[in-house]
């Protein structure tokens, strides 16, 4: 039997409807915050992510779908969206459009171990605000995320964790203190963390290894190494959240490992999805575009997993109930097509049963959840009337052609 590739799946019916609903609400809200859509290619050069994510990140070192194509190009199926947006900013010379606010959505690919809420092809929606170095940008991005979660009705099952990783100077000072502390307890660290001690010690702070967690609990706090400017920046973000009444919790262990990240980092998590608790994650990345070879351009943004938010939705978005057209006898087929088009033109969802007798077609109308049936018999058609049945009540009546649309409008479809 043909099966989808492990970690990928076909989105059907309610699940597909939930995905579209999440994307639609997010696009509308992002639009209200002044973000325009960008669609970048799924295929990018491997070099973009090696430079953009750093070759020590899990994504680049273990999870990328990377291959050499028939022309010898080193390509990947994109594992995330920010690097592509930053690449487009440089390729398209978008500097003149700064400040620039963009949102994107689409499939991402990571070769992780599949489980509930974790797929190898999954979908992200993200926003990026480029060209503004003030904390107002962080606040706007945070507010937009909050508003989307609110409009999707999932605020009750998520929590915002917030931290600052300071500016370059704060981090350099902290890195030194941290390495000194961790080196003293090296024997208790996991192998991965020992590897990271030289290259990327901040990453050890969010290790999931129980031994590491114990060591990290007593580690010096980053906030004690913040420069006054970095502290002021974070205070402004926190004050803004208070003004907007956006609930948050400061989590000193929340970090981003790569050098181009700075200041604000945040993540919405949930308890409702088992091990996969991350819903939306983001932060400030003032050094990324420069690291990719572009002009110095500050940036802040986030991405959420559409799949995970779709899982969190309490209800499937309703779809309009259809009007079923039921011709009786072959002679009514042409009239059926004509009435279907008239009703669709008037904005109704119409299902045309394709075969079977009256009873069979009525049964199908019920099965698809139709709200009304238009029954077209040859004798009635000759008299200029049709039978309309409201399926919720079973009430049926004869209606003249020119009253059909008005009658269907009175139903709650
Ligand atoms: P990240 O780019 O790793 O910060 O991920 C941003 C968001 O994408 C996460 O918070 C998840 O909601 C979602 N996500 C990341 N990886 C996966 C995956 N393998 N399957 C489903 N959703 C994912």
Coordinates of C-alpha atoms and ligand atoms in Angstrom, one line a residue:
X1 CA 0.0 0.0 0.0
X2 CA 1.2 3.5 -0.9
X3 CA 1.7 5.5 2.3
X4 CA 2.8 9.1 2.9
X5 CA 6.5 9.6 3.9
X6 CA 7.1 9.0 7.6
X7 CA 6.5 12.2 9.5
X8 CA 4.3 13.7 6.8
X9 CA 0.5 13.5 6.4
X10 CA -2.4 14.3 4.3
X11 CA -4.5 17.1 5.7
X12 CA -8.2 16.3 5.2
X13 CA -11.6 17.5 6.2
X14 CA -11.7 19.0 9.7
X15 CA -8.0 19.0 10.2
X16 CA -7.5 20.9 6.9
X17 CA -10.3 23.3 7.8
X18 CA -8.6 24.0 11.2
X19 CA -5.3 24.7 9.5
X20 CA -6.9 27.2 7.1
X21 CA -8.8 28.8 9.9
X22 CA -5.6 29.3 11.9
X23 CA -3.8 30.8 8.9
X24 CA -6.8 33.0 8.0
X25 CA -7.2 34.5 11.4
X26 CA -3.4 35.0 11.8
X27 CA -3.1 36.7 8.3
X28 CA -6.1 39.0 9.1
X29 CA -4.7 40.0 12.5
X30 CA -1.1 40.4 11.2
X31 CA -2.6 42.6 8.4
X32 CA -4.3 44.7 11.1
X33 CA -0.8 45.2 12.7
X34 CA 0.5 46.4 9.3
X35 CA 2.3 43.2 8.2
X36 CA 2.3 42.3 4.4
X37 CA 2.6 38.8 3.1
X38 CA 5.8 37.5 1.6
X39 CA 6.1 34.0 0.1
X40 CA 9.7 32.8 -0.3
X41 CA 10.7 29.5 -2.0
X42 CA 10.7 26.2 -0.2
X43 CA 14.0 25.4 -1.8
X44 CA 17.0 27.4 -0.6
X45 CA 20.7 26.9 -0.8
X46 CA 22.2 25.0 2.1
X47 CA 24.6 27.8 2.7
X48 CA 21.8 30.1 3.8
X49 CA 21.0 28.0 6.8
X50 CA 24.6 27.1 7.6
X51 CA 25.2 30.8 7.9
X52 CA 21.8 31.8 9.2
X53 CA 21.3 29.2 11.9
X54 CA 24.9 28.3 12.7
X55 CA 26.3 24.8 12.1
X56 CA 26.1 23.9 15.8
X57 CA 22.3 24.2 15.9
X58 CA 20.3 20.9 16.0
X59 CA 18.4 21.9 12.9
X60 CA 21.5 22.3 10.8
X61 CA 23.6 19.6 12.3
X62 CA 21.0 16.8 12.3
X63 CA 17.6 17.7 10.9
X64 CA 17.9 19.4 7.5
X65 CA 16.6 17.7 4.3
X66 CA 19.7 18.5 2.3
X67 CA 20.6 17.1 -1.1
X68 CA 22.6 17.8 -4.2
X69 CA 20.4 18.3 -7.2
X70 CA 21.2 17.0 -10.7
X71 CA 23.0 20.2 -11.5
X72 CA 25.3 19.8 -8.5
X73 CA 23.7 22.5 -6.3
X74 CA 23.7 22.0 -2.5
X75 CA 20.0 22.6 -1.6
X76 CA 17.7 22.2 1.4
X77 CA 14.0 22.1 1.9
X78 CA 13.7 25.1 4.3
X79 CA 13.6 24.1 8.0
X80 CA 12.3 27.6 9.1
X81 CA 11.2 30.9 7.7
X82 CA 13.3 33.7 9.1
X83 CA 16.5 33.0 7.1
X84 CA 14.5 33.0 3.8
X85 CA 12.9 36.3 4.7
X86 CA 16.4 37.8 5.5
X87 CA 17.7 36.4 2.3
X88 CA 14.9 37.9 0.3
X89 CA 15.6 41.3 2.1
X90 CA 19.1 41.2 0.7
X91 CA 18.3 39.6 -2.7
X92 CA 15.5 42.0 -3.5
X93 CA 17.3 45.1 -2.1
X94 CA 14.4 45.9 0.3
X95 CA 16.4 48.4 2.3
X96 CA 14.4 51.3 0.8
X97 CA 11.2 49.8 2.3
X98 CA 12.4 49.9 5.9
X99 CA 10.8 49.7 8.4
X100 CA 9.5 46.5 6.8
X101 CA 6.8 44.3 8.3
X102 CA 6.3 40.9 6.7
X103 CA 4.4 37.7 7.5
X104 CA 4.8 34.3 5.9
X105 CA 3.3 30.9 6.1
X106 CA 3.9 27.5 4.6
X107 CA 5.5 24.1 5.0
X108 CA 8.8 23.6 6.8
X109 CA 10.9 20.4 6.9
X110 CA 12.9 18.9 9.7
X111 CA 14.0 15.3 10.1
X112 CA 13.0 15.0 13.7
X113 CA 11.6 11.9 15.4
X114 CA 7.8 12.1 14.6
X115 CA 5.3 12.1 17.5
X116 CA 2.1 13.8 18.4
X117 CA 2.5 17.5 17.4
X118 CA 5.9 16.9 15.8
X119 CA 6.1 16.2 12.1
X120 CA 8.8 16.2 9.5
X121 CA 6.7 18.4 7.2
X122 CA 4.9 20.9 9.4
X123 CA 3.5 24.3 8.8
X124 CA 4.6 27.6 10.3
X125 CA 3.1 31.1 10.3
X126 CA 5.6 33.9 11.2
X127 CA 6.1 37.6 11.3
X128 CA 9.3 39.7 11.0
X129 CA 9.7 43.4 11.8
X130 CA 12.9 44.7 10.2
X131 CA 14.7 48.0 10.7
X132 CA 13.5 49.1 14.1
X133 CA 15.9 48.8 17.0
X134 CA 13.6 50.2 19.7
X135 CA 11.7 48.0 22.1
X136 CA 8.5 49.3 20.6
X137 CA 9.1 46.8 17.8
X138 CA 9.4 43.9 20.2
X139 CA 6.2 45.0 21.8
X140 CA 4.3 45.2 18.6
X141 CA 5.5 41.8 17.6
X142 CA 4.5 40.4 21.0
X143 CA 1.1 42.1 20.9
X144 CA 0.4 40.7 17.4
X145 CA 1.1 37.1 18.6
X146 CA -1.0 37.6 21.7
X147 CA -3.9 39.0 19.6
X148 CA -3.8 36.0 17.2
X149 CA -3.9 33.5 20.1
X150 CA -6.7 35.5 21.6
X151 CA -8.8 35.5 18.4
X152 CA -8.2 31.8 18.0
X153 CA -9.6 31.3 21.6
X154 CA -6.5 29.4 22.9
X155 CA -5.2 31.9 25.5
X156 CA -6.6 29.7 28.2
X157 CA -4.1 26.9 27.3
X158 CA -0.9 28.8 26.6
X159 CA 1.6 30.8 28.7
X160 CA 4.1 33.4 27.6
X161 CA 7.7 33.0 28.9
X162 CA 9.9 36.0 28.4
X163 CA 13.6 36.8 28.9
X164 CA 16.4 39.0 27.8
X165 CA 19.8 37.8 26.6
X166 CA 21.1 41.3 26.6
X167 CA 23.4 43.0 24.1
X168 CA 26.7 41.7 22.8
X169 CA 28.6 43.2 25.7
X170 CA 26.3 41.8 28.4
X171 CA 26.6 38.4 26.8
X172 CA 30.3 38.4 26.5
X173 CA 30.6 39.2 30.2
X174 CA 28.0 36.5 31.1
X175 CA 29.6 33.9 28.9
X176 CA 32.8 34.2 30.8
X177 CA 31.1 33.8 34.2
X178 CA 29.0 30.9 32.9
X179 CA 31.9 29.0 31.4
X180 CA 33.9 29.4 34.6
X181 CA 31.0 28.1 36.7
X182 CA 30.2 25.2 34.3
X183 CA 33.8 24.2 34.0
X184 CA 34.0 23.7 37.7
X185 CA 31.1 21.1 37.5
X186 CA 32.0 19.7 34.1
X187 CA 31.9 16.1 35.5
X188 CA 28.1 16.4 36.1
X189 CA 27.3 17.7 32.6
X190 CA 25.9 15.6 29.7
X191 CA 28.1 14.9 26.7
X192 CA 26.2 17.3 24.5
X193 CA 26.7 20.0 27.1
X194 CA 30.4 19.4 27.4
X195 CA 30.6 19.8 23.6
X196 CA 28.8 23.1 23.9
X197 CA 30.9 24.4 26.7
X198 CA 33.4 25.9 24.3
X199 CA 31.3 26.6 21.3
X200 CA 27.9 27.6 22.6
X201 CA 27.7 27.6 26.4
X202 CA 24.4 29.6 26.6
X203 CA 22.6 26.7 25.0
X204 CA 23.4 24.6 28.0
X205 CA 20.9 26.7 30.0
X206 CA 17.9 25.2 28.1
X207 CA 19.2 21.6 28.1
X208 CA 16.5 19.0 28.8
X209 CA 19.0 16.6 30.4
X210 CA 18.2 16.0 34.1
X211 CA 21.9 16.2 35.2
X212 CA 22.4 19.5 33.3
X213 CA 19.2 20.9 34.8
X214 CA 20.6 20.3 38.3
X215 CA 23.9 22.0 37.4
X216 CA 22.1 24.9 35.6
X217 CA 19.9 25.5 38.7
X218 CA 22.8 27.1 40.5
X219 CA 24.4 28.9 37.5
X220 CA 25.0 32.6 37.7
X221 CA 22.0 34.6 36.3
X222 CA 22.3 36.4 33.0
X223 CA 20.4 39.4 34.4
X224 CA 23.3 40.2 36.8
X225 CA 25.6 40.7 33.7
X226 CA 23.3 43.1 31.8
X227 CA 24.7 46.4 30.8
X228 CA 22.5 49.4 31.9
X229 CA 21.4 49.8 28.3
X230 CA 20.3 46.2 28.0
X231 CA 18.5 46.4 31.3
X232 CA 16.7 49.5 30.1
X233 CA 15.6 47.8 26.9
X234 CA 14.1 44.9 28.8
X235 CA 12.4 47.1 31.3
X236 CA 10.7 48.9 28.4
X237 CA 9.5 45.6 27.0
X238 CA 8.1 44.5 30.4
X239 CA 6.5 47.9 31.0
X240 CA 4.8 47.8 27.6
X241 CA 3.4 44.3 28.3
X242 CA 2.0 45.6 31.6
X243 CA 0.3 48.5 29.8
X244 CA -1.2 46.2 27.2
X245 CA -2.2 43.8 30.0
X246 CA -0.5 40.9 28.2
X247 CA 0.3 38.2 30.9
X248 CA 3.9 36.9 30.9
X249 CA 6.4 35.2 33.2
X250 CA 10.1 36.1 33.2
X251 CA 12.0 32.9 32.6
X252 CA 15.7 33.4 33.2
X253 CA 16.6 30.1 31.6
X254 CA 15.1 30.9 28.2
X255 CA 17.9 31.6 25.7
X256 CA 18.8 31.6 22.1
X257 CA 22.2 30.1 21.4
X258 CA 23.3 32.0 18.3
X259 CA 25.4 35.2 18.3
X260 CA 23.1 37.3 16.2
X261 CA 20.3 37.0 18.8
X262 CA 20.0 39.8 21.3
X263 CA 17.7 41.3 23.9
X264 CA 14.2 39.9 23.9
X265 CA 13.5 36.2 23.6
X266 CA 10.1 34.7 24.2
X267 CA 8.0 31.5 23.8
X268 CA 4.4 30.6 24.3
X269 CA 4.1 27.1 25.7
X270 CA 1.1 24.8 26.4
X271 CA 0.5 21.8 28.6
X272 CA -2.2 20.4 26.3
X273 CA 0.1 18.8 23.7
X274 CA 2.2 16.4 25.7
X275 CA 5.9 16.6 25.1
X276 CA 5.6 19.1 22.3
X277 CA 4.9 22.1 24.4
X278 CA 6.2 24.9 22.3
X279 CA 3.5 26.8 20.4
X280 CA 5.1 30.1 19.3
X281 CA 8.7 31.2 19.7
X282 CA 10.6 34.3 18.8
X283 CA 13.0 37.1 19.6
X284 CA 15.3 39.8 18.4
X285 CA 18.0 39.1 15.9
X286 CA 19.8 42.3 15.1
X287 CA 22.9 40.6 13.7
X288 CA 21.3 38.1 11.3
X289 CA 21.1 40.2 8.1
X290 CA 24.6 41.4 8.5
X291 CA 25.9 37.9 9.1
X292 CA 24.2 36.8 5.9
X293 CA 26.2 39.6 4.0
X294 CA 23.6 42.3 4.0
X295 CA 23.5 45.8 5.6
X296 CA 23.3 46.1 9.4
X297 CA 19.5 45.8 9.9
X298 CA 17.8 45.1 13.3
X299 CA 15.0 42.5 13.3
X300 CA 12.5 41.0 15.7
X301 CA 9.9 38.3 15.0
X302 CA 8.3 35.0 15.9
X303 CA 6.9 31.8 14.3
X304 CA 4.1 29.5 15.5
X305 CA 3.3 25.9 14.5
X306 CA 0.0 25.9 12.6
X307 CA -0.3 22.2 13.3
X308 CA 0.0 22.8 17.0
X309 CA -2.5 25.6 17.1
X310 CA -4.9 23.6 15.0
X311 CA -4.7 20.9 17.7
X312 CA -5.5 23.4 20.4
X313 CA -8.6 24.8 18.7
X314 CA -11.6 23.9 20.7
X315 CA -14.0 23.5 17.8
X316 CA -13.8 22.9 14.1
X317 CA -14.7 26.2 12.3
X318 CA -18.2 25.8 10.9
X319 CA -18.7 25.6 7.2
X320 CA -21.9 26.8 5.6
X321 CA -24.6 24.2 5.2
X322 CA -25.4 23.3 1.7
X323 CA -28.6 23.4 -0.4
X324 CA -29.0 19.9 -2.0
X325 CA -30.5 19.9 -5.5
X326 CA -32.6 16.8 -6.1
X327 CA -33.9 16.3 -9.6
X328 CA -36.6 13.7 -9.9
X329 CA -36.4 11.8 -13.2
X330 CA -33.9 12.4 -16.0
X331 CA -35.9 15.2 -17.5
X332 CA -35.0 17.4 -14.5
X333 CA -31.2 17.2 -14.9
X334 CA -30.8 20.4 -16.9
X335 CA -33.0 22.3 -14.5
X336 CA -30.9 21.0 -11.6
X337 CA -27.7 22.4 -13.1
X338 CA -29.5 25.7 -13.8
X339 CA -30.8 26.0 -10.2
X340 CA -27.5 25.0 -8.7
X341 CA -25.8 27.9 -10.6
X342 CA -28.5 30.4 -9.6
X343 CA -28.2 29.5 -5.9
X344 CA -24.4 29.7 -6.1
X345 CA -24.6 33.1 -7.7
X346 CA -26.7 34.2 -4.8
X347 CA -23.9 33.0 -2.5
X348 CA -25.2 29.7 -1.3
X349 CA -23.2 26.5 -1.0
X350 CA -24.8 23.9 -3.4
X351 CA -24.4 20.2 -3.7
X352 CA -25.7 18.5 -6.8
X353 CA -26.4 14.8 -6.2
X354 CA -25.2 13.0 -9.3
X355 CA -27.3 9.9 -9.4
X356 CA -29.9 7.8 -7.6
X357 CA -33.6 8.1 -6.9
X358 CA -35.3 10.6 -4.6
X359 CA -34.7 8.6 -1.4
X360 CA -31.1 7.9 -2.1
X361 CA -30.4 11.5 -2.9
X362 CA -32.3 12.7 0.3
X363 CA -30.1 10.3 2.3
X364 CA -27.0 11.8 0.8
X365 CA -28.2 15.3 1.5
X366 CA -28.5 14.3 5.2
X367 CA -25.1 12.8 5.2
X368 CA -23.3 15.9 3.9
X369 CA -25.2 18.0 6.5
X370 CA -27.2 19.9 3.9
X371 CA -29.7 22.4 5.4
X372 CA -32.2 22.4 2.7
X373 CA -33.2 20.4 -0.4
X374 CA -34.6 21.7 -3.6
X375 CA -36.7 19.0 -5.2
X376 CA -37.3 19.4 -8.9
X377 CA -40.1 17.2 -10.4
X378 CA -41.0 17.4 -14.2
X379 CA -44.6 18.2 -13.5
X380 CA -43.8 21.0 -11.0
X381 CA -41.2 22.4 -13.3
X382 CA -43.8 22.6 -16.0
X383 CA -45.9 24.7 -13.6
X384 CA -43.0 27.0 -12.7
X385 CA -42.7 25.8 -9.1
X386 CA -40.3 23.6 -7.0
X387 CA -40.5 21.8 -3.7
X388 CA -38.3 23.2 -1.0
X389 CA -37.6 21.1 2.1
X390 CA -36.0 22.5 5.2
X391 CA -34.0 19.5 6.5
X392 CA -33.8 20.6 10.2
X393 CA -37.6 20.6 10.5
X394 CA -38.7 18.4 7.7
X395 CA -41.1 21.0 6.6
X396 CA -41.8 21.0 2.8
X397 CA -43.5 23.6 0.7
X398 CA -44.1 24.4 -2.9
X399 CA -42.5 27.7 -4.0
X400 CA -42.8 29.7 -7.3
X401 CA -39.5 30.1 -9.3
X402 CA -39.2 33.8 -8.4
X403 CA -39.5 33.1 -4.7
X404 CA -36.9 30.4 -4.4
X405 CA -33.9 32.5 -3.5
X406 CA -35.9 34.6 -1.0
X407 CA -37.2 31.4 0.6
X408 CA -33.8 29.8 1.0
X409 CA -32.5 33.0 2.5
X410 CA -35.0 32.6 5.4
X411 CA -33.3 29.4 6.4
X412 CA -30.5 29.3 8.9
X413 CA -27.8 27.7 6.7
Ligands
LIG1 P1 11.2 27.1 16.0 O1 11.4 27.5 14.6 O2 11.9 25.8 16.3 O3 11.3 28.1 17.0 O4 9.6 26.6 16.0 C1 8.6 27.5 16.1 C2 7.3 26.8 16.2 O5 7.1 25.9 15.2 C3 7.3 25.9 17.5 O6 6.9 26.6 18.6 C4 6.3 24.8 17.1 O7 5.0 25.3 17.4 C5 6.5 24.7 15.6 N1 7.3 23.5 15.3 C6 8.6 23.4 15.3 N2 9.0 22.2 14.9 C7 7.9 21.4 14.7 C8 7.7 20.1 14.2 N3 8.6 19.3 13.9 N4 6.4 19.7 14.0 C9 5.4 20.6 14.3 N5 5.5 21.9 14.7 C10 6.8 22.3 14.9

